[in-house]
Coordinates of C-alpha atoms and ligand atoms in Angstrom, one line a residue:
M8 CA -19.6 -17.9 -65.4
L9 CA -19.2 -20.5 -62.6
S10 CA -16.8 -19.4 -60.0
R11 CA -15.8 -21.1 -56.8
T12 CA -12.2 -21.2 -56.0
L13 CA -11.1 -24.1 -53.8
V14 CA -7.6 -22.6 -53.3
P15 CA -7.2 -20.6 -50.0
A16 CA -6.2 -17.3 -51.5
F17 CA -4.3 -16.1 -48.5
L18 CA -1.9 -19.1 -48.7
A19 CA -0.6 -17.8 -52.0
I20 CA 0.3 -14.5 -50.5
G21 CA 4.0 -15.2 -50.2
A22 CA 4.3 -16.1 -53.8
L23 CA 2.2 -13.1 -54.9
S24 CA 4.1 -10.6 -52.8
A25 CA 7.4 -12.0 -54.0
C26 CA 6.3 -11.6 -57.6
A27 CA 4.9 -8.2 -57.0
T28 CA 8.1 -7.1 -55.3
A29 CA 10.1 -8.2 -58.3
T30 CA 8.0 -6.4 -60.8
I31 CA 6.0 -3.4 -59.5
E32 CA 7.4 -2.2 -56.2
R33 CA 8.5 1.4 -56.4
P34 CA 10.8 1.9 -53.5
A35 CA 10.8 5.3 -51.8
P36 CA 13.9 7.3 -52.8
V37 CA 17.0 6.6 -50.6
G38 CA 16.7 8.4 -47.3
Q39 CA 13.0 9.0 -47.6
A40 CA 10.7 6.6 -45.8
E41 CA 7.5 5.7 -47.4
Q42 CA 4.5 7.5 -45.8
R43 CA 2.1 4.6 -45.3
A44 CA -1.6 5.2 -44.9
P45 CA -3.1 3.7 -41.8
V46 CA -4.6 0.2 -42.1
T47 CA -7.6 -0.8 -40.0
I48 CA -7.1 -4.2 -38.4
L49 CA -10.1 -5.9 -36.8
I50 CA -8.9 -8.6 -34.4
S51 CA -11.3 -11.2 -32.8
I52 CA -10.1 -13.2 -29.8
D53 CA -12.9 -15.7 -29.6
G54 CA -14.4 -16.1 -26.2
F55 CA -12.2 -13.4 -24.5
R56 CA -14.4 -12.4 -21.6
A57 CA -14.1 -8.7 -20.8
D58 CA -12.6 -9.4 -17.3
Y59 CA -9.9 -11.6 -18.6
L60 CA -7.9 -8.4 -19.0
Q61 CA -7.7 -8.2 -15.2
R62 CA -5.7 -11.5 -14.8
G63 CA -2.3 -9.7 -15.1
V64 CA -1.2 -11.9 -18.0
T65 CA -1.8 -9.6 -20.9
P66 CA 0.9 -6.9 -20.9
N67 CA 0.5 -6.2 -24.6
L68 CA -3.2 -5.7 -24.4
A69 CA -2.7 -3.6 -21.3
V70 CA -0.5 -1.2 -23.1
L71 CA -3.0 -0.8 -26.0
A72 CA -5.9 -0.4 -23.5
S73 CA -4.1 2.2 -21.4
G74 CA -3.0 4.2 -24.4
G75 CA -6.3 3.8 -26.2
I76 CA -9.9 2.9 -25.4
E77 CA -11.0 -0.1 -23.5
A78 CA -14.5 -1.1 -22.2
P79 CA -16.6 -4.2 -21.9
M80 CA -18.8 -4.7 -25.0
R81 CA -22.3 -6.2 -25.0
P82 CA -22.6 -9.1 -27.5
S83 CA -25.7 -9.8 -29.5
F84 CA -28.1 -12.6 -28.6
P85 CA -27.6 -15.5 -28.8
T86 CA -24.0 -15.1 -27.5
K87 CA -22.6 -17.6 -30.0
T88 CA -19.6 -17.4 -32.3
F89 CA -21.1 -17.2 -35.8
P90 CA -24.1 -14.9 -35.0
N91 CA -21.8 -12.4 -33.2
H92 CA -19.0 -12.4 -35.7
W93 CA -21.5 -11.7 -38.4
A94 CA -23.2 -9.0 -36.3
I95 CA -19.8 -7.2 -35.9
V96 CA -19.1 -7.0 -39.6
T97 CA -22.6 -6.3 -40.8
G98 CA -24.0 -4.1 -38.0
D99 CA -27.1 -6.2 -37.9
R100 CA -28.1 -8.4 -35.0
P101 CA -28.7 -12.1 -35.7
D102 CA -32.4 -11.7 -36.0
R103 CA -31.7 -9.6 -39.1
N104 CA -28.3 -10.8 -40.3
G105 CA -29.6 -14.3 -40.9
I106 CA -26.9 -16.1 -38.9
I107 CA -29.3 -16.8 -36.0
A108 CA -27.2 -19.7 -34.6
N109 CA -24.1 -21.7 -35.2
S110 CA -26.3 -24.5 -36.4
M111 CA -29.7 -23.8 -38.1
E112 CA -32.4 -25.0 -40.4
D113 CA -34.4 -23.1 -43.1
D114 CA -37.8 -24.3 -44.4
S115 CA -36.7 -23.2 -47.9
R116 CA -33.9 -25.7 -47.8
P117 CA -35.6 -28.7 -46.1
D118 CA -32.8 -31.1 -46.9
E119 CA -30.0 -29.0 -45.5
K120 CA -28.7 -27.8 -42.2
F121 CA -26.4 -24.8 -41.7
T122 CA -23.2 -25.6 -39.8
M123 CA -20.0 -23.7 -39.2
A124 CA -18.7 -25.2 -42.4
S125 CA -21.5 -23.8 -44.6
D126 CA -20.2 -21.4 -47.2
D127 CA -23.2 -21.3 -49.6
P128 CA -24.1 -17.6 -49.8
Y129 CA -27.8 -18.4 -49.4
W130 CA -27.3 -18.6 -45.7
W131 CA -25.2 -15.4 -45.5
N132 CA -26.9 -13.1 -48.0
D133 CA -29.2 -11.3 -45.6
A134 CA -26.6 -8.7 -44.6
E135 CA -23.6 -7.3 -46.4
P136 CA -20.3 -7.6 -44.5
I137 CA -18.0 -4.6 -44.4
W138 CA -15.3 -6.2 -46.6
V139 CA -17.8 -6.5 -49.4
T140 CA -18.9 -2.8 -49.0
A141 CA -15.2 -1.9 -49.0
E142 CA -14.2 -4.0 -52.0
K143 CA -17.2 -2.5 -54.0
A144 CA -15.8 1.0 -53.0
G145 CA -12.4 0.1 -54.3
V146 CA -10.9 -0.5 -50.8
R147 CA -8.8 -3.6 -50.8
T148 CA -9.4 -6.1 -47.9
A149 CA -7.8 -9.2 -46.5
T150 CA -9.1 -11.7 -44.0
M151 CA -6.9 -13.9 -41.9
F152 CA -10.0 -15.8 -40.9
W153 CA -13.4 -14.5 -39.9
P154 CA -16.7 -16.5 -40.1
G155 CA -18.3 -15.8 -43.5
S156 CA -15.1 -14.4 -45.1
N157 CA -14.8 -17.5 -47.3
V158 CA -18.3 -17.0 -48.7
P159 CA -18.8 -15.5 -52.2
W160 CA -21.2 -13.0 -50.7
G161 CA -24.1 -12.0 -52.8
G162 CA -23.6 -15.0 -55.1
S163 CA -26.2 -17.7 -55.8
Q164 CA -26.1 -21.4 -56.1
D165 CA -26.4 -23.1 -59.5
K166 CA -29.8 -24.8 -59.6
D167 CA -28.5 -27.8 -61.5
W168 CA -25.1 -28.1 -59.9
P169 CA -25.4 -27.0 -56.3
R170 CA -21.7 -27.1 -55.6
A171 CA -21.2 -24.2 -58.0
I172 CA -21.8 -20.6 -57.0
H173 CA -22.5 -17.8 -59.5
G174 CA -21.0 -14.4 -58.8
G175 CA -20.4 -13.1 -55.3
T176 CA -17.7 -11.0 -53.7
R177 CA -15.0 -12.1 -51.3
P178 CA -12.1 -10.2 -49.7
S179 CA -9.2 -9.8 -52.2
D180 CA -7.3 -12.1 -49.9
W181 CA -9.0 -14.7 -47.7
A182 CA -8.3 -18.1 -46.3
Q183 CA -10.3 -21.2 -45.6
F184 CA -10.5 -21.6 -41.8
N185 CA -8.1 -24.1 -40.4
Q186 CA -7.5 -24.4 -36.7
Q187 CA -4.1 -26.0 -37.3
I188 CA -2.7 -22.7 -38.6
S189 CA -0.9 -21.3 -35.6
G190 CA -1.3 -17.9 -34.0
T191 CA 2.3 -17.1 -35.1
Q192 CA 1.4 -18.0 -38.7
R193 CA -1.7 -15.9 -38.7
V194 CA 0.2 -12.9 -37.4
N195 CA 2.9 -13.4 -40.0
M196 CA 0.4 -13.7 -42.8
V197 CA -1.1 -10.3 -41.8
L198 CA 2.3 -8.7 -41.7
D199 CA 3.2 -10.3 -45.0
V200 CA 0.2 -8.7 -46.8
L201 CA 1.1 -5.3 -45.3
R202 CA 4.7 -5.6 -46.7
R203 CA 3.3 -5.4 -50.2
P204 CA 3.6 -2.4 -52.5
A205 CA 0.9 0.2 -51.7
D206 CA -1.2 -0.6 -54.8
I207 CA -1.8 -4.2 -53.7
R208 CA -1.7 -3.7 -50.0
P209 CA -5.0 -4.1 -48.0
R210 CA -6.5 -1.2 -46.1
F211 CA -8.8 -3.4 -44.0
V212 CA -7.6 -6.7 -42.5
T213 CA -9.2 -9.1 -40.1
L214 CA -7.3 -11.5 -37.8
Y215 CA -8.9 -14.3 -35.7
F216 CA -7.7 -16.4 -32.7
D217 CA -9.7 -19.4 -31.4
T218 CA -7.6 -20.8 -28.6
V219 CA -9.0 -18.8 -25.7
D220 CA -12.5 -20.0 -26.6
T221 CA -11.4 -23.6 -26.9
A222 CA -9.6 -23.6 -23.5
G223 CA -12.6 -21.9 -21.9
H224 CA -14.9 -24.7 -23.3
V225 CA -12.6 -27.6 -22.4
K226 CA -11.2 -26.4 -19.0
G227 CA -13.6 -23.6 -18.0
P228 CA -13.1 -19.8 -17.7
D229 CA -11.2 -20.0 -14.4
A230 CA -8.7 -22.8 -15.3
P231 CA -5.0 -22.1 -15.5
E232 CA -5.0 -23.5 -19.1
T233 CA -7.4 -20.7 -20.1
T234 CA -5.2 -18.1 -18.4
Q235 CA -2.3 -19.6 -20.4
A236 CA -4.2 -19.3 -23.6
I237 CA -5.0 -15.7 -22.8
A238 CA -1.3 -15.0 -22.2
D239 CA -0.3 -16.8 -25.5
V240 CA -2.7 -14.7 -27.6
D241 CA -1.5 -11.6 -25.8
A242 CA 2.0 -12.5 -27.0
H243 CA 0.8 -12.8 -30.6
I244 CA -0.8 -9.3 -30.3
G245 CA 2.6 -8.1 -29.1
D246 CA 4.3 -9.7 -32.2
L247 CA 1.8 -8.0 -34.4
V248 CA 2.3 -4.6 -32.9
A249 CA 6.1 -5.0 -33.1
G250 CA 5.9 -6.1 -36.7
L251 CA 3.8 -3.1 -37.7
K252 CA 6.2 -0.8 -35.9
A253 CA 9.2 -2.4 -37.6
M254 CA 7.8 -1.8 -41.1
G255 CA 6.5 1.7 -40.2
Q256 CA 2.9 0.7 -40.8
P257 CA 0.4 2.9 -38.8
A258 CA -2.6 0.9 -37.8
N259 CA -6.0 1.5 -36.2
L260 CA -6.5 -1.7 -34.1
V261 CA -9.9 -2.8 -33.0
I262 CA -9.5 -5.8 -30.8
L263 CA -12.6 -7.5 -29.5
A264 CA -14.3 -10.8 -28.7
D265 CA -17.6 -12.3 -29.9
H266 CA -18.8 -13.2 -26.3
G267 CA -17.5 -14.3 -22.9
M268 CA -17.6 -17.6 -21.1
A269 CA -19.3 -19.1 -18.1
A270 CA -18.6 -22.3 -16.1
R271 CA -20.9 -25.3 -16.7
S272 CA -21.6 -28.0 -14.1
T273 CA -23.3 -31.3 -13.6
D274 CA -25.3 -29.5 -10.9
R275 CA -26.7 -27.1 -13.4
I276 CA -28.5 -29.2 -16.1
I277 CA -32.1 -28.9 -17.1
A278 CA -33.2 -32.2 -18.7
L279 CA -36.0 -31.3 -21.2
D280 CA -37.4 -34.8 -21.2
T281 CA -38.4 -34.2 -17.5
I282 CA -40.4 -31.1 -18.5
A283 CA -42.1 -32.1 -21.8
N284 CA -42.8 -35.4 -23.5
P285 CA -40.2 -36.1 -26.2
A286 CA -42.9 -37.5 -28.4
D287 CA -44.2 -33.9 -28.7
Y288 CA -41.0 -32.1 -29.9
R289 CA -37.7 -32.2 -31.8
I290 CA -34.7 -30.2 -30.5
V291 CA -32.8 -28.1 -33.1
E292 CA -30.1 -26.8 -30.7
S293 CA -29.5 -27.4 -27.0
G294 CA -27.1 -26.0 -24.5
P295 CA -27.3 -22.5 -22.9
Y296 CA -30.5 -22.3 -24.8
A297 CA -32.7 -24.8 -26.6
S298 CA -34.6 -24.2 -29.8
I299 CA -37.5 -26.5 -30.4
V300 CA -40.0 -27.6 -33.1
A301 CA -43.3 -29.3 -32.2
V302 CA -44.2 -32.5 -33.8
P303 CA -47.1 -31.5 -36.1
G304 CA -50.4 -31.7 -34.3
H305 CA -48.7 -31.8 -30.8
E306 CA -48.3 -28.0 -30.4
R307 CA -50.9 -27.6 -27.7
K308 CA -49.5 -30.5 -25.6
L309 CA -46.0 -29.1 -26.0
E310 CA -47.0 -25.6 -25.1
A311 CA -48.9 -26.8 -22.0
A312 CA -45.6 -28.4 -20.7
L313 CA -43.1 -25.9 -22.0
L314 CA -44.6 -22.4 -21.4
K315 CA -45.4 -22.8 -17.7
P316 CA -42.8 -21.6 -15.2
A317 CA -39.8 -23.9 -14.8
A318 CA -36.8 -23.6 -12.5
H319 CA -33.6 -22.0 -14.0
M320 CA -35.1 -21.7 -17.4
Q321 CA -37.8 -19.8 -19.3
C322 CA -39.4 -20.8 -22.6
W323 CA -41.4 -18.7 -25.1
R324 CA -43.1 -18.9 -28.5
K325 CA -40.6 -17.3 -30.8
A326 CA -42.8 -14.2 -31.2
E327 CA -43.0 -13.7 -27.5
I328 CA -39.2 -13.7 -26.7
P329 CA -38.7 -10.5 -24.7
A330 CA -37.9 -7.5 -26.9
R331 CA -34.6 -6.8 -25.2
F332 CA -33.1 -9.9 -26.9
H333 CA -34.0 -8.5 -30.4
Y334 CA -34.6 -12.1 -31.4
G335 CA -37.6 -14.0 -32.7
T336 CA -38.6 -12.7 -36.1
H337 CA -36.3 -14.4 -38.5
R338 CA -37.8 -17.4 -40.3
R339 CA -34.8 -19.6 -39.3
I340 CA -35.5 -19.3 -35.6
P341 CA -37.5 -22.4 -34.5
P342 CA -41.0 -21.8 -33.1
Y343 CA -40.1 -22.4 -29.5
F344 CA -37.2 -21.1 -27.6
C345 CA -36.0 -21.8 -24.0
L346 CA -33.2 -19.9 -22.3
G347 CA -31.3 -21.2 -19.3
E348 CA -30.2 -19.0 -16.4
T349 CA -26.6 -18.1 -16.9
G350 CA -24.5 -21.2 -16.1
W351 CA -27.5 -23.6 -16.5
E352 CA -27.6 -25.8 -19.6
I353 CA -30.7 -27.3 -21.2
Q354 CA -30.1 -30.8 -22.5
A355 CA -32.3 -33.4 -24.1
S356 CA -31.9 -35.6 -21.1
M357 CA -29.7 -35.8 -18.0
P358 CA -26.1 -36.6 -19.3
K359 CA -24.6 -39.8 -17.9
G360 CA -21.1 -38.3 -17.4
T361 CA -19.7 -35.3 -15.6
V362 CA -20.4 -31.9 -17.1
S363 CA -17.5 -29.4 -16.7
G364 CA -15.7 -26.7 -18.6
G365 CA -17.4 -23.6 -20.0
N366 CA -19.9 -22.4 -22.5
H367 CA -21.6 -19.3 -23.9
G368 CA -24.9 -18.6 -25.6
W369 CA -26.7 -17.1 -22.5
D370 CA -28.3 -13.7 -22.0
D371 CA -26.3 -11.0 -23.7
R372 CA -26.5 -8.8 -20.6
A373 CA -25.0 -11.4 -18.2
P374 CA -21.7 -10.2 -16.8
E375 CA -20.0 -13.5 -17.9
M376 CA -21.1 -13.0 -21.5
Q377 CA -19.5 -9.5 -21.8
A378 CA -16.8 -9.2 -24.4
L379 CA -13.4 -7.6 -24.8
F380 CA -13.2 -4.3 -26.7
I381 CA -10.0 -2.3 -27.2
A382 CA -9.4 0.4 -29.8
K383 CA -6.0 2.0 -30.4
G384 CA -4.5 4.0 -33.3
P385 CA -4.0 7.4 -34.9
A386 CA -7.7 7.7 -35.7
F387 CA -8.8 7.5 -32.1
A388 CA -9.1 10.6 -29.8
K389 CA -6.9 10.6 -26.7
G390 CA -8.9 10.0 -23.5
A391 CA -12.1 9.2 -25.4
K392 CA -14.6 7.0 -23.6
T393 CA -17.3 4.6 -24.7
P394 CA -20.9 5.5 -23.6
A395 CA -21.4 5.2 -19.8
D396 CA -24.4 3.0 -20.3
G397 CA -22.5 0.6 -22.5
F398 CA -22.6 -0.2 -26.2
A399 CA -23.5 -3.2 -28.4
N400 CA -21.3 -5.0 -30.8
V401 CA -23.4 -3.9 -33.7
D402 CA -22.2 -0.3 -33.0
V403 CA -18.7 -1.3 -34.0
Y404 CA -19.8 -1.6 -37.7
P405 CA -20.4 2.1 -38.3
L406 CA -17.1 2.8 -36.5
L407 CA -15.3 0.4 -38.8
A408 CA -16.9 2.0 -41.8
R409 CA -15.6 5.4 -40.8
L410 CA -12.1 4.0 -40.1
I411 CA -12.0 2.5 -43.6
G412 CA -13.7 5.5 -45.3
V413 CA -16.7 3.8 -46.7
S414 CA -20.4 4.6 -46.2
P415 CA -22.0 2.3 -43.8
R416 CA -25.3 0.6 -44.7
A417 CA -28.3 1.4 -42.5
S418 CA -28.0 -1.2 -39.8
D419 CA -28.9 -2.1 -36.2
G420 CA -25.7 -0.4 -35.2
D421 CA -26.0 3.2 -33.8
P422 CA -23.5 5.4 -35.6
A423 CA -23.5 7.9 -32.7
A424 CA -22.7 5.3 -30.1
L425 CA -18.9 5.2 -30.8
S426 CA -18.4 8.3 -33.0
G427 CA -16.9 10.1 -30.0
L428 CA -14.0 7.7 -30.1
L429 CA -12.7 9.2 -33.3
A430 CA -10.3 12.1 -33.3
R431 CA -11.8 15.0 -35.4
Ligands
AMP517 P1 -18.5 -22.0 -30.7 O1 -19.1 -23.3 -30.9 O2 -19.5 -20.9 -30.7 O3 -17.6 -21.9 -29.5 O4 -17.5 -21.7 -31.9 C1 -16.1 -21.6 -31.8 C2 -15.4 -22.4 -32.9 O5 -15.8 -21.9 -34.2 C3 -13.9 -22.2 -32.9 O6 -13.3 -23.0 -32.0 C4 -13.6 -22.6 -34.3 O7 -13.2 -24.0 -34.4 C5 -14.8 -22.4 -35.1 N1 -14.6 -21.4 -36.1 C6 -14.2 -20.2 -36.0 N2 -14.1 -19.5 -37.2 C7 -14.5 -20.4 -38.1 C8 -14.7 -20.4 -39.5 N3 -14.4 -19.2 -40.2 N4 -15.1 -21.5 -40.1 C9 -15.4 -22.6 -39.4 N5 -15.3 -22.7 -38.1 C10 -14.9 -21.6 -37.4
ZN518 ZN1 -17.0 -17.6 -30.0
ZN519 ZN1 -17.1 -21.1 -28.0

C-alpha cells in the first residue's frame, strides 16, 4: 500500500480530542482525581548555549535546574542542528546515524541533495529514533516538531513513483515543521494532547523551539535580541509547567539544546581560494567547517595545497580526521574536511560585505558549543549529578529509553553515563 500523508497530523489534534472526549472519555468518579502516569517530555531549545542560563533572564529554567539536574552537555560533531537532533533521539553519533550534516550528498543518489526539508526515509534509515522504538512497543508518542519526526521511518521510496513511500513508522501525532507556528501554539498543542483520555494520550512527547538559534545567528550570541529570545522561550517553558500542573499531569522533563553559538566576524574568515586552486575542488558545505570533493584527477594537487599547515584551520582526508571527533567513516562525508578554529569561518572566497552574528558547527569540545541540559521530574533522584568529566548528547538516548520504559538499541550512547540521575 502506498502511504504518505500530507496532512500535518498534529494540527488535527483539537478535532480528534474533542471527538474522543465526546465518545470515549471515562471521567474519574466525582471527588476522585485521575492518577495520571508521568509523561516524558523532551524539549529542544535550538542553539541554547549552556552558559545562557547565567544571564538572569530564565527564572523558569532556573527553578527546574535548581530543583532538578543541570549541567553543560557536549554535542556531537559536527555541532549542527540536524546531526545533533538525530543523535539525541537515536543515541548514535552523526558518523553512524547517517545525518552527517544539515546538507549532504550520497553517491547512491547522485541526482539528489539532502536538505533540512528532505523527508525521504532513505536519508534517515541508518538509525531508529526513540519514537519508533516506543511506537513498536505500544507506547504512544507525539512530536511537536523535531528533525526527522515527519519521516515515515523505515519506509522505502517507490521505484516508479519517487514521491510515494511504502511503509514506515511515524509518531502517532506529528506535525510538519513550520517556523510560523508560535511558541505559545507549540506549548498549547502539547498540553492539548495531554488533555486526552488516557488511552489516546501520549507517554512521550517532543517540543522544539527555534527562536534562540535564529537570534544567535542573526544578531550574535551576546546581542540583547538573543537574550530577549532566551527570556521568551523561558516564559513558554513556564507556561508548559503551569499547564501541566493545572491538569495534574506529572512529567519528566528533559530540556536541552543541540549545540551552542559563537560570534562570527569579518576578521575571522579563511578564504579557501587563497589556499587551494578552485579548479581542483568543489565545496559541499562551508562555514565553521568545509567539506570538499576533489575534481577527478586533481587529488594530488588539492592535497598538496590543503593538507599542509594553515592559519586558524586544519584539513584532513576524511579517514584521518582525529578520532575524538568520531567522524569520517560514513559514505556521505566528503573525502576532504577542513575545520576552522572556533569563531573562524571557512568560505569559498573572501565575502564582500560585513560578516557578523553567530554560528555553530565547530569543535564539539569548544566551550561556545556546549549545550543546555536540564532534567526534572519524579523519575529523577534528588541531588543527583551528571558525571564530573562531562557527558555526550548520545548518552541522553538510553536515559530517555528508561524514562519511557522501552529497551534501548545498542548505540553510541553509554547507558551508565546518566543512569545515576534516576531515582531507584
Ligand atoms: P541550523 O542551520 O543548523 O542553524 O538549523 C536551524 C534551523 O533548522 C532552524 O532555524 C529551523 O528553521 C530549521 N529546522 C528546525 N527543525 C526543522 C525541521 N523539523 N524541519 C525543517 N527545518 C527545521
Ligand atoms: Zn541548531
Ligand atoms: Zn543554527
